[in-house]
CSV table of C-alpha atoms in Angstrom, one decimal:
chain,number,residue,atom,x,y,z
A,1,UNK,CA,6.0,-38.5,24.8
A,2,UNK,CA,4.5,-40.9,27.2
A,3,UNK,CA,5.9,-44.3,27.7
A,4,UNK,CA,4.4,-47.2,29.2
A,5,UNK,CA,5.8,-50.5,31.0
A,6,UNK,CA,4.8,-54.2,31.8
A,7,UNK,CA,4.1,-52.8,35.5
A,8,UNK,CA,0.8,-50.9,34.3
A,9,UNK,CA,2.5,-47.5,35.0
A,10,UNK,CA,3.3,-44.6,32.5
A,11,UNK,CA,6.3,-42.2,32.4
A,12,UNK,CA,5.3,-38.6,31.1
A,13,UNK,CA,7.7,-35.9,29.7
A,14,UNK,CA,8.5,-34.6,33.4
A,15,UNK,CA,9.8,-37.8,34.1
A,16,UNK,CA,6.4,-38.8,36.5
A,17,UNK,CA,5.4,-42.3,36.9
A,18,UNK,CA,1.6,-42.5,36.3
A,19,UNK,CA,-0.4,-45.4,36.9
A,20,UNK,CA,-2.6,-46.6,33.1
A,21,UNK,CA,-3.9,-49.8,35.1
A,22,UNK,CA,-4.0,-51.2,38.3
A,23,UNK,CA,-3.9,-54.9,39.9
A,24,UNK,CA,-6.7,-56.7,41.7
A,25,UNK,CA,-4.7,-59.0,44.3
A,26,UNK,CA,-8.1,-60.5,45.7
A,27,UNK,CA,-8.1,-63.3,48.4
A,28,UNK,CA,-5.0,-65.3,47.2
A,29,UNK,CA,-2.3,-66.2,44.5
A,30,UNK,CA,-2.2,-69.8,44.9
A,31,UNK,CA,-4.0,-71.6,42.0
A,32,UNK,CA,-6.3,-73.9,44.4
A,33,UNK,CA,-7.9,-71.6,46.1
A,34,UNK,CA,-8.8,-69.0,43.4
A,35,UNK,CA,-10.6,-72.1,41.5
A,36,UNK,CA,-12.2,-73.0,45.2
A,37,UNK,CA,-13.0,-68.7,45.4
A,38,UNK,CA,-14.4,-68.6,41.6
A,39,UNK,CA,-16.8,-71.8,42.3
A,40,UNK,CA,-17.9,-70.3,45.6
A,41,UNK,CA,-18.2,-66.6,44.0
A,42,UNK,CA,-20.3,-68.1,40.8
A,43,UNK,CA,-23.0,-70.2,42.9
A,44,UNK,CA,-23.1,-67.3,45.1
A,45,UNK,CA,-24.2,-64.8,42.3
A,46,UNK,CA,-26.1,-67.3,40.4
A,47,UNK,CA,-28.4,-67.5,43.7
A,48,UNK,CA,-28.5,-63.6,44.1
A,49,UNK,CA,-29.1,-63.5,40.3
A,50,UNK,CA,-32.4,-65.9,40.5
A,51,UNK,CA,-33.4,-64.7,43.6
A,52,UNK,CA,-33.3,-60.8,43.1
A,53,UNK,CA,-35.0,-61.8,39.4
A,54,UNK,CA,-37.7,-63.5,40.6
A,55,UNK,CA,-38.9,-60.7,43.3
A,56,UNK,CA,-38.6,-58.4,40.1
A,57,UNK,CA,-40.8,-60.5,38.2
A,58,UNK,CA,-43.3,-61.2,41.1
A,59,UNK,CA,-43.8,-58.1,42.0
A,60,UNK,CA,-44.0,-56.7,38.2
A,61,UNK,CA,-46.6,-59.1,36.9
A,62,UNK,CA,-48.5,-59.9,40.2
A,63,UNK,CA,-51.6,-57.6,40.6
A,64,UNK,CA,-52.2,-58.9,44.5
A,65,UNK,CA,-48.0,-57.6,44.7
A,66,UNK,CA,-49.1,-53.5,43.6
A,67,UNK,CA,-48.6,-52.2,46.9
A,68,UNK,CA,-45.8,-49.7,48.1
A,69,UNK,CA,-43.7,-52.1,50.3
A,70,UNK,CA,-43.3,-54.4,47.0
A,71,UNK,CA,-42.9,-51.3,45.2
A,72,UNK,CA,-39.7,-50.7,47.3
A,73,UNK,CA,-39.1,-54.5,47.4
A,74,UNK,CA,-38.6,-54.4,43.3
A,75,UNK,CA,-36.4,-51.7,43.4
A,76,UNK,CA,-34.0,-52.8,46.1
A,77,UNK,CA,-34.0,-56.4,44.1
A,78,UNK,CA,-33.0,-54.3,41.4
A,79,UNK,CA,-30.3,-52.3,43.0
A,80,UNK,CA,-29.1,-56.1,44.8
A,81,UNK,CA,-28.7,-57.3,41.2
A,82,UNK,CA,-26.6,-54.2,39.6
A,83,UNK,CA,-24.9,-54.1,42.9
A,84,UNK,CA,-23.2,-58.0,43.0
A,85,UNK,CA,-22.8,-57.3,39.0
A,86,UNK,CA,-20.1,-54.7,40.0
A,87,UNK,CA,-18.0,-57.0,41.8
A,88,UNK,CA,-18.3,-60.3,41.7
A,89,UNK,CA,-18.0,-61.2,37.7
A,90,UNK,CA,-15.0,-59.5,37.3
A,91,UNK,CA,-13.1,-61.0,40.3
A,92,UNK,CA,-14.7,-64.6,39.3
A,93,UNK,CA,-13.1,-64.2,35.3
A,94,UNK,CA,-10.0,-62.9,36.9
A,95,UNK,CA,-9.6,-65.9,39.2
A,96,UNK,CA,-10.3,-68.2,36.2
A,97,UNK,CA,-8.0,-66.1,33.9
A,98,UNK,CA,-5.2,-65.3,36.1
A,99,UNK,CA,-5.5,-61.6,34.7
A,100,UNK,CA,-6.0,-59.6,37.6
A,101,UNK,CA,-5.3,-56.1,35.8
A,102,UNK,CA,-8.3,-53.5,35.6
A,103,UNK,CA,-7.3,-50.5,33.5
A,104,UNK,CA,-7.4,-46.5,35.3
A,105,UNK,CA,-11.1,-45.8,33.8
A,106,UNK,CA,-12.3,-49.4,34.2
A,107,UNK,CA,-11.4,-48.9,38.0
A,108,UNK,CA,-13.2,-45.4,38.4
A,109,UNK,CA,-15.7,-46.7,36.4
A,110,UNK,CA,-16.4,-49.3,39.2
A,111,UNK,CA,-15.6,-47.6,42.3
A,112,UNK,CA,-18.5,-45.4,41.1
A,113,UNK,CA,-21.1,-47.3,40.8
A,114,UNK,CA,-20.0,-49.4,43.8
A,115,UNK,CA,-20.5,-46.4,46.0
A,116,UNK,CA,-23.3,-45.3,43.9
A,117,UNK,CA,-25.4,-48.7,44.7
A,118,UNK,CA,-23.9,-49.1,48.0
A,119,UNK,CA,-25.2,-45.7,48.9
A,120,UNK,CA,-28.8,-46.2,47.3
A,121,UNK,CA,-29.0,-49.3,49.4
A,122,UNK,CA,-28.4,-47.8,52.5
A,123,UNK,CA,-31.0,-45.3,51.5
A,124,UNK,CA,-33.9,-47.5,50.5
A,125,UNK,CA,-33.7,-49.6,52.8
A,126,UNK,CA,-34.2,-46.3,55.2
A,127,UNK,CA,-37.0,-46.4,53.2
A,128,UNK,CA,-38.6,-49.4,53.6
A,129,UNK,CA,-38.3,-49.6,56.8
A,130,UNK,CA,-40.2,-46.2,58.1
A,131,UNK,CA,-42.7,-47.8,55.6
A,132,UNK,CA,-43.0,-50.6,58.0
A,133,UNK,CA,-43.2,-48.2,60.9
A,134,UNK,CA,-46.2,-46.7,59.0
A,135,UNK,CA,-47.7,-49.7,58.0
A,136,UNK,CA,-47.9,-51.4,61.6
A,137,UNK,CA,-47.9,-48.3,64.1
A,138,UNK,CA,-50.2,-46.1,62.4
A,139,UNK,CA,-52.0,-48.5,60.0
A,140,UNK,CA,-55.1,-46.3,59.3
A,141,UNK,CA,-52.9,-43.3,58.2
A,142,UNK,CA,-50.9,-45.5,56.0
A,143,UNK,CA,-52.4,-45.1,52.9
A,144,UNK,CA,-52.6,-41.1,53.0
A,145,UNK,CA,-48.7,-41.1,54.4
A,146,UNK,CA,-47.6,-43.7,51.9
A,147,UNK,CA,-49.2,-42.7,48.5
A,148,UNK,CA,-48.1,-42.7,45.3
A,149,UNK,CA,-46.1,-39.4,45.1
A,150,UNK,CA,-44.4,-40.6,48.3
A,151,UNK,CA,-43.2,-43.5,46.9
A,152,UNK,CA,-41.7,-42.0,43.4
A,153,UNK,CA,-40.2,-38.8,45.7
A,154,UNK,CA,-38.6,-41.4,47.7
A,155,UNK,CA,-37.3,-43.6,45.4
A,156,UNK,CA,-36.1,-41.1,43.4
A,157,UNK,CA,-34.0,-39.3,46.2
A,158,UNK,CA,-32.5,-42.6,47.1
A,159,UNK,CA,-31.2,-43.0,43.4
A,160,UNK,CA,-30.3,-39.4,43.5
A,161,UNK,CA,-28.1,-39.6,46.8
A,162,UNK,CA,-26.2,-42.6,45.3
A,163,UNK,CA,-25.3,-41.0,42.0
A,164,UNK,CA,-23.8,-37.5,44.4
A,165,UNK,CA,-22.0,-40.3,46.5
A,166,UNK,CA,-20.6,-42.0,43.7
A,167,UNK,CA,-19.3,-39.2,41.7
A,168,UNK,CA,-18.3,-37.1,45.1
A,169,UNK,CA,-16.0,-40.0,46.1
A,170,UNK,CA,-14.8,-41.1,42.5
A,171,UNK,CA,-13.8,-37.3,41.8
A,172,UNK,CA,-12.0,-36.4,45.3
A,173,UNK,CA,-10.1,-40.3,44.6
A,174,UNK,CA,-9.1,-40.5,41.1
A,175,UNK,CA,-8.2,-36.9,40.4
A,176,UNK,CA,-5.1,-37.6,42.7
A,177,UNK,CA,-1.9,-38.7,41.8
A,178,UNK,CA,-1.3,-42.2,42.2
A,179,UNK,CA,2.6,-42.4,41.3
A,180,UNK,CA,3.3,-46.0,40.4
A,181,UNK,CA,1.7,-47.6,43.2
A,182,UNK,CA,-1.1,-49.9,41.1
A,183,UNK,CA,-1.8,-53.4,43.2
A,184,UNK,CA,-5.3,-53.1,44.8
A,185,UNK,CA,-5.3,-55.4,47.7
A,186,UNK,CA,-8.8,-56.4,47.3
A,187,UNK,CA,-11.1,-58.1,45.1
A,188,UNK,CA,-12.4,-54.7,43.7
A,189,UNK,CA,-11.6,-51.2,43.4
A,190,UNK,CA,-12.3,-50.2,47.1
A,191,UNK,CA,-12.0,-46.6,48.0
A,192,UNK,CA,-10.2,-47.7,51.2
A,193,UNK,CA,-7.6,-49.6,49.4
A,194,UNK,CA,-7.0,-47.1,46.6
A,195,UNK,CA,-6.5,-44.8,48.9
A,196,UNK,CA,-3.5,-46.8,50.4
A,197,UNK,CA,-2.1,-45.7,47.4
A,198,UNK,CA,-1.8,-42.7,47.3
A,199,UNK,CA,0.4,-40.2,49.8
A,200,UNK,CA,-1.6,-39.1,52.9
A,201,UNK,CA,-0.7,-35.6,53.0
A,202,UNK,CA,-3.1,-35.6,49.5
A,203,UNK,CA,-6.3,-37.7,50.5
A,204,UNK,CA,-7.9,-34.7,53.0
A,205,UNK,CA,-10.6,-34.1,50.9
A,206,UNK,CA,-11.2,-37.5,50.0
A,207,UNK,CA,-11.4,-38.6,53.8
A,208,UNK,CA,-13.7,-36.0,54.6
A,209,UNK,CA,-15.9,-37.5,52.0
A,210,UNK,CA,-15.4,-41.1,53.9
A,211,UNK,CA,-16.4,-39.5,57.0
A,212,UNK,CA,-19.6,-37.4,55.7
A,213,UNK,CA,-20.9,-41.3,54.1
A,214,UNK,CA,-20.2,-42.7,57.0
A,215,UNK,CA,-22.0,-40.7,59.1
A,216,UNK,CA,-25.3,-40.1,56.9
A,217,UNK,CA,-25.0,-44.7,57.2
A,218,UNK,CA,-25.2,-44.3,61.4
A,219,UNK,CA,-27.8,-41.6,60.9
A,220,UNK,CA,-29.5,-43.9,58.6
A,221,UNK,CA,-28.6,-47.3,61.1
A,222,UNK,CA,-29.9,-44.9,64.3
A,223,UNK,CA,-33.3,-44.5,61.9
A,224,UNK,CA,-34.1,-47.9,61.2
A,225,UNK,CA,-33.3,-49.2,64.7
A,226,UNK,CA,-35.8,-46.8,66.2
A,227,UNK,CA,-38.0,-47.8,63.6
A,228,UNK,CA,-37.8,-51.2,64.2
A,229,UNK,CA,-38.1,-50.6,68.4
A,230,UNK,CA,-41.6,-49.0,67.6
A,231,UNK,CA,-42.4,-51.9,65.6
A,232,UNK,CA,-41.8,-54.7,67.8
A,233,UNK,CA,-43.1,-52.3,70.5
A,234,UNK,CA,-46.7,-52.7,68.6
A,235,UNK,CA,-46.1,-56.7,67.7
A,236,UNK,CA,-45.3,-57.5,71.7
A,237,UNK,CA,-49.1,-56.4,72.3
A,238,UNK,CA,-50.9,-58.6,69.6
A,239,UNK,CA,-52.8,-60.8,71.3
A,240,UNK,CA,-51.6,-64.1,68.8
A,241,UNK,CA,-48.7,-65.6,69.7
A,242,UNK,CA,-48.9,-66.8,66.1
A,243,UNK,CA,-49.4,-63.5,64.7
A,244,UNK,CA,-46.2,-62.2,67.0
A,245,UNK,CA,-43.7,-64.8,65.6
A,246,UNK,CA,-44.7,-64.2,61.8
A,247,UNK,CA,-44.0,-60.7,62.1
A,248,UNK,CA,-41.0,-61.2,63.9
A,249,UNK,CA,-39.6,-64.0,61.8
A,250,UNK,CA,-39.9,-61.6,59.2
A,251,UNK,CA,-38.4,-58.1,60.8
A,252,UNK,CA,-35.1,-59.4,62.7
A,253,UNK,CA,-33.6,-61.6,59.6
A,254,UNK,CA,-34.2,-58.0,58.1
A,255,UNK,CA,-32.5,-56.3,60.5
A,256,UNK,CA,-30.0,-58.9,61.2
A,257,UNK,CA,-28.8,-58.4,57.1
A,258,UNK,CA,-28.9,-54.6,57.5
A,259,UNK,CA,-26.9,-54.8,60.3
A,260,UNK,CA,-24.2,-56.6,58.5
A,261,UNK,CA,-24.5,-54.4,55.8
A,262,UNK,CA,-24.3,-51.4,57.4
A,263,UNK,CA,-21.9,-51.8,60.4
A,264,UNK,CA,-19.2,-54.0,58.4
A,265,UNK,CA,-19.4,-50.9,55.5
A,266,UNK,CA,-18.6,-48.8,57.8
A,267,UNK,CA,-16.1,-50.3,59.7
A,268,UNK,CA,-14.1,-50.8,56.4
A,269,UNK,CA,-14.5,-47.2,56.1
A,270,UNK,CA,-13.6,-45.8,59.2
A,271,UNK,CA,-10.4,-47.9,60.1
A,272,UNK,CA,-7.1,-46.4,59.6
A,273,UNK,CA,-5.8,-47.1,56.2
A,274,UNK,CA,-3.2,-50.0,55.9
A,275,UNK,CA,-0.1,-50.2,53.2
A,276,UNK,CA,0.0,-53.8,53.7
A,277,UNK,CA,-2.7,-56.5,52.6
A,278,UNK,CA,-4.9,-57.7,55.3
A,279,UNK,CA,-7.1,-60.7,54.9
A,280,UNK,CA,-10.2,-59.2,57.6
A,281,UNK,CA,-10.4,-56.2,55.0
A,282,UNK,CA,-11.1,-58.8,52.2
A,283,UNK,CA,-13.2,-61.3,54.6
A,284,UNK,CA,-15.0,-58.0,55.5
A,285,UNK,CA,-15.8,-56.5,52.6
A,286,UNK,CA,-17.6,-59.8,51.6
A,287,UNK,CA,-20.2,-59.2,54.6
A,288,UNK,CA,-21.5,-55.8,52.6
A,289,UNK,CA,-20.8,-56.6,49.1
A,290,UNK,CA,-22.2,-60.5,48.6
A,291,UNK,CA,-24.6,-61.2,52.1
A,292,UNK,CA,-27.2,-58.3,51.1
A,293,UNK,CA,-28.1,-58.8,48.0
A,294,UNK,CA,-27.4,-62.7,48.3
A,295,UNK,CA,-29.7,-63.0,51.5
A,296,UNK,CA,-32.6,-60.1,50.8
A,297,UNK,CA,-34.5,-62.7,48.3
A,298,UNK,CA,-34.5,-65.3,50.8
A,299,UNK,CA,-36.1,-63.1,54.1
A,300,UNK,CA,-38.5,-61.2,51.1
A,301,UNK,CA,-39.4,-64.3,49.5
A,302,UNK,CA,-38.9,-67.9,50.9
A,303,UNK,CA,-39.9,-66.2,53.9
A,304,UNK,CA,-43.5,-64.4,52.7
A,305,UNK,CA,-46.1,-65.5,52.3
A,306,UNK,CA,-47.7,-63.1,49.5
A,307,UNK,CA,-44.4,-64.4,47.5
A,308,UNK,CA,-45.0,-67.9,48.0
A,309,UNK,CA,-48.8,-67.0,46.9
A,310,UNK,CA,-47.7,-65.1,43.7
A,311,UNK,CA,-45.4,-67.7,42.5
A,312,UNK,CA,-47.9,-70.2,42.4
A,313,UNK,CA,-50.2,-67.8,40.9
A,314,UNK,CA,-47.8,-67.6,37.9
A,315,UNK,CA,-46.5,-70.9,37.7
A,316,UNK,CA,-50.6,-71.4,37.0
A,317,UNK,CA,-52.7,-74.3,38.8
């Protein structure tokens, strides 16, 4: 029979110590500052939530919003609000609760769908921005390039390649032995940090999955940045100054976020794997898990016009 201690951890009939639940150590144990990190955390999300919300509801009920880029827009609002949802209520009750325990299947069950979301994000917002490049560098080819079908195959590929991401690193993590080591040094279940866990000789496969995702995310950061040269390539020759610093105040808060998003991913990703809790891994893995989706609403929306016009639309005269 199997018998089970205060630790989290299970002993089985051949005398192995299996781990039934881990522990989310998160940024601190002092009282103070996990009240100061579960205010923080909930006005945070409560922002994302409204934001990423409203873009949904814009772009759903606004006829002047049924265009591909807001097409894209709605879905990446939606991924931004599943995508805090993983993370940030549960460390925000546990901070509140003092329970920081997550049991085995409640752990996998996040780590997938964090690298399932993480992984559509990087993909869609591939996405939206060669639909920029379209849009501005070959503007009379746009709507035969970016039609309908387009849209839905993309979209749907960019789903797709999160759900083989999620399950590809949740299988080659969680089907290894994790023998008694259960405290999570991180405000989540973080591949990175679960894998701390476990012994090196026994993670091969699981690395080689870290470096295949992390090398489709520079592929992806390589795609965008080229993207966004040709752009700005085409804005430095519009004649309007005016014209010139719309766009751009538009494009680089964009690609400032994505750069955030991307390049602090996949630093947390690619550094060597530390047994010991590091504060820059949890300070870091705030810039790609709450900036995003907390920031996207404000560059899509406080900053466009079209959005400021829809809202007053519905709000009525």
């Amino acid at each position: 029979m199997d018998s089970e201690d205060q630790n989290g951890t299970t002993t089985n009939d051949f005398n192995q110590t299996e781990v039934a639940e881990f522990f989310l150590m998160g940024f601190s144990n002092s009282w103070d500052i996990q009240i100061v990190h579960a205010a923080v955390f909930f006005l945070v999300y409560l922002a994302a939530v409204i934001g990423n919300l409203l873009i949904i509801m814009l772009t759903t009920l606004d006829v002047h919003l049924q265009t591909p880029m807001y097409f894209f827009l709605r879905n990446l609002s939606f991924l931004d609000f599943c995508y805090i949802s993983v993370t940030i209520p549960k460390s925000i009750v546990s901070s509140l609760t003092h329970d920081t325990s997550i049991s085995f299947f409640g752990c996998a069950l996040q780590a997938f769908f964090f690298m399932d979301l993480a992984t559509t994000e990087v993909a869609i917002l591939t996405v939206m921005s060669y639909d920029r490049y379209v849009a501005i560098c070959w503007p009379l080819y746009y709507e035969v390039i970016i039609n309908q079908g387009v849209c839905l195959r993309m979209m749907a590929m960019s789903w797709l390649s999160g759900v083989i991401c999620g399950f590809m690193h949740v299988i080659a993590t969680f089907s290894l032995p994790f023998c008694g080591r259960n405290r999570i040094h991180q405000f989540f279940c973080n591949i990175p940090q679960l894998l701390s866990l476990l012994d090196p000789e026994v993670i091969t496969i699981e690395i080689g999955v870290m470096v295949f995702g992390t090398s489709l995310v520079i592929i992806s950061f390589v795609v965008i940045t080229l993207s966004y040269m040709y752009i700005f390539s085409v804005i430095m020759r519009i004649p309007s100054k005016e014209g010139r610093s719309k766009t751009f105040s538009t494009c680089i808060p964009h690609l400032v976020v994505v750069t955030l998003f991307m390049v602090s991913g996949s630093i947390a990703y690619v550094k060597p794997i530390s047994n010991s809790p590091l504060v820059l891994d949890v300070l870091l893995s705030v810039f790609y898990t709450v900036v995003p989706p907390t920031l996207n609403p404000v560059i899509y929306s406080l900053r466009n016009r079209d959005m400021k016009a829809a809202l007053r639309r519905q709000c009525g005269p």
